[in-house]
Tab-separated table of C-alpha atoms and ligand atoms in Angstrom:
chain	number	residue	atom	x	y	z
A	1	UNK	CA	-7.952	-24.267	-28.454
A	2	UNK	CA	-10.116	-21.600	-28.429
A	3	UNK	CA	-9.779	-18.812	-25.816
A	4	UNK	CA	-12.235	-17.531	-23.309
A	5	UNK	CA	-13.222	-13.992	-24.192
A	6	UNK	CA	-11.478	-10.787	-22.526
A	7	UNK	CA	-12.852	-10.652	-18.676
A	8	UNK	CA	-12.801	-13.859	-17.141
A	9	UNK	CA	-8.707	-14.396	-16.474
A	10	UNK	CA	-8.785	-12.874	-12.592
A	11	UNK	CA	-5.317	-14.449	-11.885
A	12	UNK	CA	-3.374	-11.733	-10.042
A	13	UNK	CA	-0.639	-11.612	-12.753
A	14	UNK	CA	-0.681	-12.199	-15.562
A	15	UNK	CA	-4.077	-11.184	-16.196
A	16	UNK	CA	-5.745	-10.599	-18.835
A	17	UNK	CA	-4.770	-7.953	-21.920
A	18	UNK	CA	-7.424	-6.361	-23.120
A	19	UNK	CA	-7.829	-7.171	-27.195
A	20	UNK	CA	-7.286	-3.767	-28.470
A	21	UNK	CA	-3.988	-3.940	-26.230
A	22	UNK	CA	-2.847	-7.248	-27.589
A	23	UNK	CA	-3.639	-5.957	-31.186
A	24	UNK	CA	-0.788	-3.778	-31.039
A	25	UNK	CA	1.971	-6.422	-30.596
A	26	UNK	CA	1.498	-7.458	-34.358
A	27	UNK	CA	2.776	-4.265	-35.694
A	28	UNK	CA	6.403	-4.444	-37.797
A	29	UNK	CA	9.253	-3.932	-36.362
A	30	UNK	CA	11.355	-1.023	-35.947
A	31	UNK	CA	14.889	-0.363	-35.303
A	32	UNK	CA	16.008	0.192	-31.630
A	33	UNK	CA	18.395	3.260	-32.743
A	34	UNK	CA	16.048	4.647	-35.238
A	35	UNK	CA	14.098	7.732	-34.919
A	36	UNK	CA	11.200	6.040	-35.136
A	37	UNK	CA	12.122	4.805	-31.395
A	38	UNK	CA	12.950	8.046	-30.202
A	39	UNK	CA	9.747	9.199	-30.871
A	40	UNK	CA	7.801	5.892	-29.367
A	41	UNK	CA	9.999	6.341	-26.244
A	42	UNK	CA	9.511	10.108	-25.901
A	43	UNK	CA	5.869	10.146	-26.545
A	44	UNK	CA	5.568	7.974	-23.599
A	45	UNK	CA	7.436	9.770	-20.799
A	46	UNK	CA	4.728	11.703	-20.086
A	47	UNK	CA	1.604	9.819	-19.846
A	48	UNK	CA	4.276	7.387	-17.685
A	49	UNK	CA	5.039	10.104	-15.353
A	50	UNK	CA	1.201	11.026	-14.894
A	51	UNK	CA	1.090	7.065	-14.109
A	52	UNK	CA	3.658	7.099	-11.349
A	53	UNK	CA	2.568	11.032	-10.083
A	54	UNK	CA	6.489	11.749	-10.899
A	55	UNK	CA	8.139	14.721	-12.527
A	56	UNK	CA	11.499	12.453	-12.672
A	57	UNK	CA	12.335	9.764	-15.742
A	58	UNK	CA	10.687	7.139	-16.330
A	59	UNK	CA	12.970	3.943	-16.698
A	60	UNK	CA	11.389	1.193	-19.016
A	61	UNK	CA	13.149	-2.538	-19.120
A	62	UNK	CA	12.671	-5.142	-20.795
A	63	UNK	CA	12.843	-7.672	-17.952
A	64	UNK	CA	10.189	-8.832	-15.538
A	65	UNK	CA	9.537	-6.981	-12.664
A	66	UNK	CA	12.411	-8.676	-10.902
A	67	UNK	CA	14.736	-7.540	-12.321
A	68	UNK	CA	14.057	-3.867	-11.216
A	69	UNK	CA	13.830	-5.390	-7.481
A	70	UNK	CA	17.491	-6.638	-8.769
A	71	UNK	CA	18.114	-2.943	-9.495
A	72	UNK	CA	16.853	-1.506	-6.511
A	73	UNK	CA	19.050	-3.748	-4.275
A	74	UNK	CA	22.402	-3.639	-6.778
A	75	UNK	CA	22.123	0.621	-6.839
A	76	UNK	CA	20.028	1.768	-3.568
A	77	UNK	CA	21.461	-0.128	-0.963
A	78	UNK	CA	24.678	0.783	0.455
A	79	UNK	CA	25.852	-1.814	2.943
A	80	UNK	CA	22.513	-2.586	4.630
A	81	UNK	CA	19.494	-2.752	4.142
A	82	UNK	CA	15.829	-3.589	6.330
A	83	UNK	CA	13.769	-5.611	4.519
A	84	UNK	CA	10.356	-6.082	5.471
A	85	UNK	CA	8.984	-9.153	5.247
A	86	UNK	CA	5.178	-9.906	5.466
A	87	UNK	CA	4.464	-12.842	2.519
A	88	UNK	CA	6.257	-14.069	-0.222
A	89	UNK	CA	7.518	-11.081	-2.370
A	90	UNK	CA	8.725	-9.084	0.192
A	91	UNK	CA	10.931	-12.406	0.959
A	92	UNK	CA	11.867	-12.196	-2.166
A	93	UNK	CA	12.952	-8.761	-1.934
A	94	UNK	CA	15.279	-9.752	1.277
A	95	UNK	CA	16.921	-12.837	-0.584
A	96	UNK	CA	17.498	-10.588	-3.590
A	97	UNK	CA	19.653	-8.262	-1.220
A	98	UNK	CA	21.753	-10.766	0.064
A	99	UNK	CA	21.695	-12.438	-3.669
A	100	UNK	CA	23.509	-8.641	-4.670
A	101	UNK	CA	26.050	-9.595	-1.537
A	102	UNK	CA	24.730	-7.282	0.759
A	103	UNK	CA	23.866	-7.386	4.653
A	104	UNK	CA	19.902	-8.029	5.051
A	105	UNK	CA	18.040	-7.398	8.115
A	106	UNK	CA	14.721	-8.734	8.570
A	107	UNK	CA	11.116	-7.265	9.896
A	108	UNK	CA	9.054	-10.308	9.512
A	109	UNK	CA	5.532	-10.297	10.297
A	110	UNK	CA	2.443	-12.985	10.048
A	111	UNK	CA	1.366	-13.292	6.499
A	112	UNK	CA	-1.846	-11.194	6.477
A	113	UNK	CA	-0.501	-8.367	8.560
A	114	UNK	CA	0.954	-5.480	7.385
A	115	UNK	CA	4.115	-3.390	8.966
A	116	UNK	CA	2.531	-0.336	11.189
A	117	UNK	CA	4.800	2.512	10.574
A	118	UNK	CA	5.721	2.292	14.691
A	119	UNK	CA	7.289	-1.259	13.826
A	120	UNK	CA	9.715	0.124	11.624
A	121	UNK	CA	10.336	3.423	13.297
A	122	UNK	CA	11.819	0.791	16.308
A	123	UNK	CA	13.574	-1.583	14.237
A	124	UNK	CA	15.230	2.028	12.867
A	125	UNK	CA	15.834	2.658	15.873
A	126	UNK	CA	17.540	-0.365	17.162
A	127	UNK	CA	19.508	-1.064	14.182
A	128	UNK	CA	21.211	1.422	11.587
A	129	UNK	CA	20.912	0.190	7.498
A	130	UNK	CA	21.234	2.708	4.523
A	131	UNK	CA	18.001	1.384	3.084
A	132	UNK	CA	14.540	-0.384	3.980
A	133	UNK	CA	12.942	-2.417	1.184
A	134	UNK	CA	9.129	-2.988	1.263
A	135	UNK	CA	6.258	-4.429	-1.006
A	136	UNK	CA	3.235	-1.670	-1.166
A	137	UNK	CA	0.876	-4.549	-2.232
A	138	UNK	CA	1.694	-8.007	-0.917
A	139	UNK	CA	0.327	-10.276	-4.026
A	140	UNK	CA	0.696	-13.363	-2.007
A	141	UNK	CA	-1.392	-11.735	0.994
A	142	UNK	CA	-3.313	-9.801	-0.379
A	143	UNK	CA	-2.353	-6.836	2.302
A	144	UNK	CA	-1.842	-3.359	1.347
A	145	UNK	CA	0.558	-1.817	3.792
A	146	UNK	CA	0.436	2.004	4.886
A	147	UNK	CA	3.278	3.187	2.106
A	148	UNK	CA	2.755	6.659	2.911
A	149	UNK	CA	3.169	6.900	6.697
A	150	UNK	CA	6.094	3.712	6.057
A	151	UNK	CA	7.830	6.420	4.035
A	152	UNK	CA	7.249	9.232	6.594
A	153	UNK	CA	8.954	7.370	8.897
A	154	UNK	CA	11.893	6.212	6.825
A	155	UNK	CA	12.292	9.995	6.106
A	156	UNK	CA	13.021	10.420	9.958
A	157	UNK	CA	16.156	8.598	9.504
A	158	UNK	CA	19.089	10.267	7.829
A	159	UNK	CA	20.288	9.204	4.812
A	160	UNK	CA	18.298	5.719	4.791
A	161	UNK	CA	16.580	4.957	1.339
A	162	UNK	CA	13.256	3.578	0.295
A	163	UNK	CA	12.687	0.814	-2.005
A	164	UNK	CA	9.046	-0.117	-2.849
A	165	UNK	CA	7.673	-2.756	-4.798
A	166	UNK	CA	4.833	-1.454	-5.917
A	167	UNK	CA	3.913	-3.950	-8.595
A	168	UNK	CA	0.600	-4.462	-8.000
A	169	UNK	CA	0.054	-0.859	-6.901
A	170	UNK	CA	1.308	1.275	-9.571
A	171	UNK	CA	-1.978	2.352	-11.907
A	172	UNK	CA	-4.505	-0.048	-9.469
A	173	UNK	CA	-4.059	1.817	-6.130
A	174	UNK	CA	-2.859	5.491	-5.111
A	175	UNK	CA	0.844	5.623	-5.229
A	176	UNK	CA	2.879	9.343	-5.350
A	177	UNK	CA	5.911	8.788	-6.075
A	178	UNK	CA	7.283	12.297	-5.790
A	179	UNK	CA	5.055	13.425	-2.603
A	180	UNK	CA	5.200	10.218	-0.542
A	181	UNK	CA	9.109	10.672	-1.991
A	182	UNK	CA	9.972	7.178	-2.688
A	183	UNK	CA	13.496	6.572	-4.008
A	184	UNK	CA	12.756	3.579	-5.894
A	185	UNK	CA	8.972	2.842	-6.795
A	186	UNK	CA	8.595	-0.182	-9.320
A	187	UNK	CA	6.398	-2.056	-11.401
A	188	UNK	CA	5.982	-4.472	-14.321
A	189	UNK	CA	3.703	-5.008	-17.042
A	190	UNK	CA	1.935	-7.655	-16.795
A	191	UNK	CA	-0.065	-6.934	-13.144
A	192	UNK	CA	-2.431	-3.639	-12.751
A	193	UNK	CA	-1.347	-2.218	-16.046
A	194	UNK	CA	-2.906	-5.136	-17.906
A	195	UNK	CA	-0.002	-5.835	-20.511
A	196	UNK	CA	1.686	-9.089	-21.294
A	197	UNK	CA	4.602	-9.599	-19.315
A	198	UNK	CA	8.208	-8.755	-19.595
A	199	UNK	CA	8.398	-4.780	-18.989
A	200	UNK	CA	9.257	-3.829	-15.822
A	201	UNK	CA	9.227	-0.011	-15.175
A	202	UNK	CA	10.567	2.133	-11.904
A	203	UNK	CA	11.834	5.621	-10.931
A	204	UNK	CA	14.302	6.853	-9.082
A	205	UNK	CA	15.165	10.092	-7.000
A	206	UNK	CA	17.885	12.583	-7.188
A	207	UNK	CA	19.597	11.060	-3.791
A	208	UNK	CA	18.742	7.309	-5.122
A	209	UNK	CA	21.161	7.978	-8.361
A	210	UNK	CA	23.733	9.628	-6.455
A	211	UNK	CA	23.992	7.004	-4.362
A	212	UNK	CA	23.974	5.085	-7.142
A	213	UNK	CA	27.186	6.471	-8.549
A	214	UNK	CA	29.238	5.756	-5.485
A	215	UNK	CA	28.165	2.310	-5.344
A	216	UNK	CA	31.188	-0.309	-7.137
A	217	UNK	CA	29.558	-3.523	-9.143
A	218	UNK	CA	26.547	-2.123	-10.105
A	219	UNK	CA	26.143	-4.283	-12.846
A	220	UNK	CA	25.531	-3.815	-16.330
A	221	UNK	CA	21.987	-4.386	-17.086
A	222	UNK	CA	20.789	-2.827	-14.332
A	223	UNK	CA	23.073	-0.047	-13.929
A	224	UNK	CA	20.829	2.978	-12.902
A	225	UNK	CA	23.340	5.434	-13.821
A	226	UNK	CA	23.486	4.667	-17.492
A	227	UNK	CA	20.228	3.358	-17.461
A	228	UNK	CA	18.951	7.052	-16.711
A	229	UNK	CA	21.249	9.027	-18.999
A	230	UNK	CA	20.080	6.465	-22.141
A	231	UNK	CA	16.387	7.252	-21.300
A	232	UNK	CA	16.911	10.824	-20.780
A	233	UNK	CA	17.703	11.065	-24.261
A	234	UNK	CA	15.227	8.678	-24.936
A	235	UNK	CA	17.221	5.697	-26.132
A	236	UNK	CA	16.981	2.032	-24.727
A	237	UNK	CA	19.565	0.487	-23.204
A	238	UNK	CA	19.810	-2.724	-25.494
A	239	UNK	CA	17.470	-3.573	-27.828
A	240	UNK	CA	14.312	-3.520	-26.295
A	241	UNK	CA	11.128	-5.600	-26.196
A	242	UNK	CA	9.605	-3.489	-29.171
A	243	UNK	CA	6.070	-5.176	-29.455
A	244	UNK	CA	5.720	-4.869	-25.553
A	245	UNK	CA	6.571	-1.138	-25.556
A	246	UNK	CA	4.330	-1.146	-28.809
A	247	UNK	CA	1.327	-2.295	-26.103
A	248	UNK	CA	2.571	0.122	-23.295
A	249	UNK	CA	2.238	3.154	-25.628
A	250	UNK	CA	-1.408	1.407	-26.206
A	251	UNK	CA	-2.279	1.000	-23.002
A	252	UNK	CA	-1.101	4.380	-21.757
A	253	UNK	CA	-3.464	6.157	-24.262
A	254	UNK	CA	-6.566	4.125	-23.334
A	255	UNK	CA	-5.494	4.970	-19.586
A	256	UNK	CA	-5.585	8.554	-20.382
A	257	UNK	CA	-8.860	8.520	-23.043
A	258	UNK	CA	-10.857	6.954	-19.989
A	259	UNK	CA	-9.964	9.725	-17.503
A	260	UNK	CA	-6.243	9.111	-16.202
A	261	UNK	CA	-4.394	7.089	-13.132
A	262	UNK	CA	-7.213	8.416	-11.214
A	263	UNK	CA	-10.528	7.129	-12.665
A	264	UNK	CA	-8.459	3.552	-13.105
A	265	UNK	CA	-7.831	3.625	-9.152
A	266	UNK	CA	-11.553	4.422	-8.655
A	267	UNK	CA	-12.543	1.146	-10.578
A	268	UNK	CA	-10.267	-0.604	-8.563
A	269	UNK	CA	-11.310	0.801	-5.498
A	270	UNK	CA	-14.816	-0.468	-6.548
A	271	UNK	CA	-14.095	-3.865	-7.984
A	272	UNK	CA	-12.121	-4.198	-3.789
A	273	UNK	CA	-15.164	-2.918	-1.689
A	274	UNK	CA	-17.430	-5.071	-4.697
A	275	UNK	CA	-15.612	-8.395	-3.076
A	276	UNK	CA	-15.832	-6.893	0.948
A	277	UNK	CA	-19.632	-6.286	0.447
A	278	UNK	CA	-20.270	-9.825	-0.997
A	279	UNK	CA	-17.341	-11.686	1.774
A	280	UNK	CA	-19.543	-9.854	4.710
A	281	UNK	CA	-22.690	-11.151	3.459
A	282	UNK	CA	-21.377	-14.909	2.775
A	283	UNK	CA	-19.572	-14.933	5.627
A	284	UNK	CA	-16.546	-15.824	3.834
A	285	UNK	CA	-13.352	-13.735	6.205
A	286	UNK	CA	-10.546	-11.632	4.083
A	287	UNK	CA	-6.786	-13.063	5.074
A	288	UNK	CA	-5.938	-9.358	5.994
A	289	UNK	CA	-7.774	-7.255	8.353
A	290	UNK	CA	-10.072	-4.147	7.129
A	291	UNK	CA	-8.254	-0.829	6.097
A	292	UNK	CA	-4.972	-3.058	4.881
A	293	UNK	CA	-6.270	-4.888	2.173
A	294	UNK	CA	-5.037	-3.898	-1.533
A	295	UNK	CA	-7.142	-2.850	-4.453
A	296	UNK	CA	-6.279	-5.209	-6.986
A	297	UNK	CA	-5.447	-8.705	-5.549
A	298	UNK	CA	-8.253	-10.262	-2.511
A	299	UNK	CA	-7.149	-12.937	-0.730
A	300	UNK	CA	-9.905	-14.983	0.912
A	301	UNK	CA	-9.660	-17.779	3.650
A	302	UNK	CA	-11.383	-20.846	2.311
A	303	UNK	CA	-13.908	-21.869	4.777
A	304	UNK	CA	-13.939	-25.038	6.526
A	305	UNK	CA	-14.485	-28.313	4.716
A	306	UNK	CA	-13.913	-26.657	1.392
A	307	UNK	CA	-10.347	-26.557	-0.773
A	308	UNK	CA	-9.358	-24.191	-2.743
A	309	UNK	CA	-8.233	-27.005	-5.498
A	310	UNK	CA	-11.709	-27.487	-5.738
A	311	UNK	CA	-12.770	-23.695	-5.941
A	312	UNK	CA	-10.292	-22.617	-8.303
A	313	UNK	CA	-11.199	-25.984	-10.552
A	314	UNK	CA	-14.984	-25.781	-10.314
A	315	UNK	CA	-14.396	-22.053	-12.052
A	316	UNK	CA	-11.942	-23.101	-14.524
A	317	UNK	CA	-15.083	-25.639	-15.682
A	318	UNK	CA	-17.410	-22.538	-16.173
A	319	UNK	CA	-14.048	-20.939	-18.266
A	320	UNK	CA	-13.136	-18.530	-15.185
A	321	UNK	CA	-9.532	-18.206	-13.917
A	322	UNK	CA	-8.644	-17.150	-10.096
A	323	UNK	CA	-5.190	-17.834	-8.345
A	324	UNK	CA	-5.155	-20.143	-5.646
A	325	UNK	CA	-3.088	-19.330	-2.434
A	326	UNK	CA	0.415	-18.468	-2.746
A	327	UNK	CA	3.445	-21.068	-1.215
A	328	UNK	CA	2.517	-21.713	2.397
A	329	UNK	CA	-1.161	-20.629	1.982
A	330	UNK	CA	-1.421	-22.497	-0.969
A	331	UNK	CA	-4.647	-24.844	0.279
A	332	UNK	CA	-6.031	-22.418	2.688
A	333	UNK	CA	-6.840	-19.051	0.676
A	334	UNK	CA	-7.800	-18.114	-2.762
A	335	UNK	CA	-6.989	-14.741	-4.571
A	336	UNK	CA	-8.945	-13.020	-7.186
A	337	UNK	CA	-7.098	-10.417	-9.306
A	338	UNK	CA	-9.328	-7.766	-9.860
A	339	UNK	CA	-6.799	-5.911	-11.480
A	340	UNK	CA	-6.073	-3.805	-14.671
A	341	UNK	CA	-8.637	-3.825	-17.276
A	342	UNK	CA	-10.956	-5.930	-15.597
A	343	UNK	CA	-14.744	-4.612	-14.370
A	344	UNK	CA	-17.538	-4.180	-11.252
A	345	UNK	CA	-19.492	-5.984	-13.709
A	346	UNK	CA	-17.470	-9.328	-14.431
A	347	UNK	CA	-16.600	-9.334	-10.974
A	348	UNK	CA	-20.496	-10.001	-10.161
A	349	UNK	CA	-20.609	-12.494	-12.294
A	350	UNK	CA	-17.613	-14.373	-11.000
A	351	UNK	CA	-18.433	-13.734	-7.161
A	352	UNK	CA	-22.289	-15.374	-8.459
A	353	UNK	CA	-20.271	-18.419	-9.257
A	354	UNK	CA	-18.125	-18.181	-6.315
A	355	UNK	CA	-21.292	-18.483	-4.395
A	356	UNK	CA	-21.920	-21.495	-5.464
A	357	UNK	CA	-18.596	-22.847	-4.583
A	358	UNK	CA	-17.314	-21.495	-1.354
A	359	UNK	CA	-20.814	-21.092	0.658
B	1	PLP	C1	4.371	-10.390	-9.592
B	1	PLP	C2	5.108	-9.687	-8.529
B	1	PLP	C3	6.509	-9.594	-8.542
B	1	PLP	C4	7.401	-10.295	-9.519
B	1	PLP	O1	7.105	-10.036	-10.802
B	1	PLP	P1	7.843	-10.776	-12.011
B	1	PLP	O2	7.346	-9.930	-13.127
B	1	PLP	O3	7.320	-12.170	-12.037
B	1	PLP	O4	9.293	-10.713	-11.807
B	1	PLP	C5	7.120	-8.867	-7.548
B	1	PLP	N1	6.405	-8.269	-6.585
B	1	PLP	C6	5.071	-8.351	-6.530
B	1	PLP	C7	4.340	-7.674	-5.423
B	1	PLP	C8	4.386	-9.070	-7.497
B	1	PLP	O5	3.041	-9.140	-7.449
C-alpha cells in the first residue's frame, strides 16, 4: 500500500502528521525516570504554555483526549454539574459525568446552534450546579460557540467551575486560557496540533485543584492532584507514550519556528473563510449559522439529491480524505478538517474537486 502524500487526509481527527513530525517517532527509547526525560518534559513546558496562553502547568497524558474529559468530570465537578449539549461530544461530555456518578443537568440545543451566553446565564439561574461543562468547538457540528462571553457568564456565579473541551480549538482557534480563566481547558494530539493520537493535554486553575483535593475517588490515573505535583517536577505519571511526546516536542518547535499559536490560528482562520467564500458562491449552506462556525472542522449540508456516501467516496477515488457527517447527521452533512498542518493551498485543490461533486 502506498500512502497518499502529506496534504490530502482532511478528516477532522486524526489528520494528517506532517513527515518531519512522524520522523521523530523512530528515535530510541529512553527511560521514563531518566534525566534524559526530565529534560524532554521540561523543555516543553514552555512552548506548551505559549500554546494554551497559560502561565500554569501544563499536564501531558498519555491517553486520548477522553480521558482528560474523564478528568475534568472525576476532579472539577463537585456534586453537579450543567452540561451543555449541542452535538455529539458535548453529549459525550454529559454521559461522562454521570459515568464518574455524578448529577448531570442538561442544556440541549439543535445540532448546528451554539449556546448564547443568555441561555446559560438562565439555566444558572434556575438551577444551582458546582460546574458547567462545554465543547469550544463542536467536531460533530462544526459550531464554534462564544467560549469567552460562556465563561464571563459562568464567572457571575459563585463558586461554579468551567470545563471546556477545547480539542479542536487549542492551537487552530483563539483560546486564553488564563484571561478567558478557564478551569479546565483540554486537548489531544491528534486534532489541530497535527500529531498521531494518544496524548491528551489540559490545564487547570488554582481553584480547579483545590477543589480537586476535597473531592473523595478521584481516581488514580487521572488524579489531578498528583498528576500536577509529578509534572511540576517534570516527571510523568507512569511511563509515558515516549515516541508521541518525542513528536510533541517536534511539533512544538515547528509551531514556534513558523511564528507561534498566533500565525497557526491565522492559517486556520484562512483555510475557514477559504471554504465560506467558495460555499457562498456554490450555493452549498454551512450546518451552523455565520459568526459560530469553528476554524478547523466545516460542516456542510449536502444539497438535495446528492449523498454524502457518494461525496466522501468520489474523493477517496482521486486519493482525498474528508469525514462524512457525524451519528445523526451522518447522510445529510459532510465535514472537512482543515486543521493542523494542513494549507489555503490544498484546500483549493480539494474544494476544485468538491465542485465537481456536490454542485
Ligand atoms: C475528537 C474529539 C474528542 C475525543 O477525542 P479522543 O481523542 O477520541 O478521545 C472530544 N471532543 C472533541 C470536540 C473532539 O473533536
Amino acid at each position: 500500500m502506498t500512502a497518499p502524500a502529506f496534504g490530502r487526509f482532511f478528516l477532522p481527527g486524526p489528520t494528517d502528521v506532517h513527515p518531519e513530525v512522524l520522523a521523530a517517532l523512530v528515535r530510541p527509547m529512553i527511560g521514563h525516570r531518566s534525566g534524559a526525560m526530565e529534560r524532554l518534559l521540561q523543555g516543553m513546558q514552555l512552548p506548551l504554555a505559549r500554546l494554551f496562553r497559560t502561565s500554569r502547568t501544563v499536564l501531558v497524558g498519555t491517553t486520548s483526549a477522553t480521558g482528560f474529559m474523564e478528568l475534568a468530570a472525576r476532579n472539577g465537578v463537585r456534586r453537579r454539574a450543567l452540561s451543555l449539549v449541542n452535538g455529539s461530544f458535548s453529549e459525550r461530555f454529559a454521559k461522562l459525568v454521570q459515568a464518574c456518578g455524578k448529577e448531570c443537568l442538561r442544556l440541549d440545543v439543535p445540532p448546528g446552534c451554539a449556546v448564547e451566553p443568555d441561555m446559560l446565564r438562565d439555566a444558572l439561574r434556575r438551577s444551582p450546579v458546582d460546574a458547567v461543562t462545554v465543547v469550544h468547538s463542536e467536531t460533530s457540528t462544526g459550531v464554534l460557540q462564544d467560549l469567552e462571553a460562556l465563561a464571563a457568564v459562568v464567572r457571575e456565579f459563585d463558586d461554579v467551575l468551567l470545563l471546556a473541551d477545547a480539542v479542536t480549538s487549542v492551537a487552530g482557534s483563539p483560546v486564553e486560557t488564563d484571561r478567558w480563566q478557564l478551569d479546565f481547558a483540554l486537548t489531544g494530539s491528534q486534532k489541530a496540533l497535527a500529531l498521531p493520537p494518544g496524548l491528551a493535554l489540559g490545564v487547570a486553575s488554582e481553584r480547579m485543584l483545590e477543589r480537586a483535593k476535597t473531592l473523595p475517588n478521584r481516581g488514580l490515573y487521572f488524579d489531578l492532584v498528583s498528576f500536577t505535583e509529578a509534572t511540576v517536577k517534570h516527571q510523568p505519571t507512569n511511563t509515558p507514550a515516549i515516541s508521541l511526546l518525542y513528536a510533541l516536542e517536534t511539533q512544538l518547535a515547528r509551531i514556534e519556528r513558523d511564528g507561534g499559536v498566533e500565525a497557526r490560528w491565522r492559517r486556520h482562520d484562512a483555510m475557514r473563510s477559504r471554504v465560506e467564500a467558495w460555499s457562498e458562491q456554490r450555493g452549498v449552506p454551512y450546518l451552523p449559522r455565520e459568526g459560530r462556525r469553528s476554524w478547523t472542522v466545516s460542516c456542510l449540508k449536502v444539497p438535495e439529491g446528492k449523498s454524502a456516501k457518494a461525496i466522501v467516496g468520489g474523493l477517496k477515488e482521486a486519493g482525498w480524505t474528508i469525514g462524512a457527517g457525524y451519528g445523526p447527521l451522518k447522510e445529510t452533512t459532510i465535514r472537512i478538517g482543515h486543521m493542523g498542518d494542513h494549507t489555503v493551498g490544498a484546500l483549493e485543490e480539494l474544494l476544485a474537486l468538491l465542485d465537481g461533486l456536490m454542485t
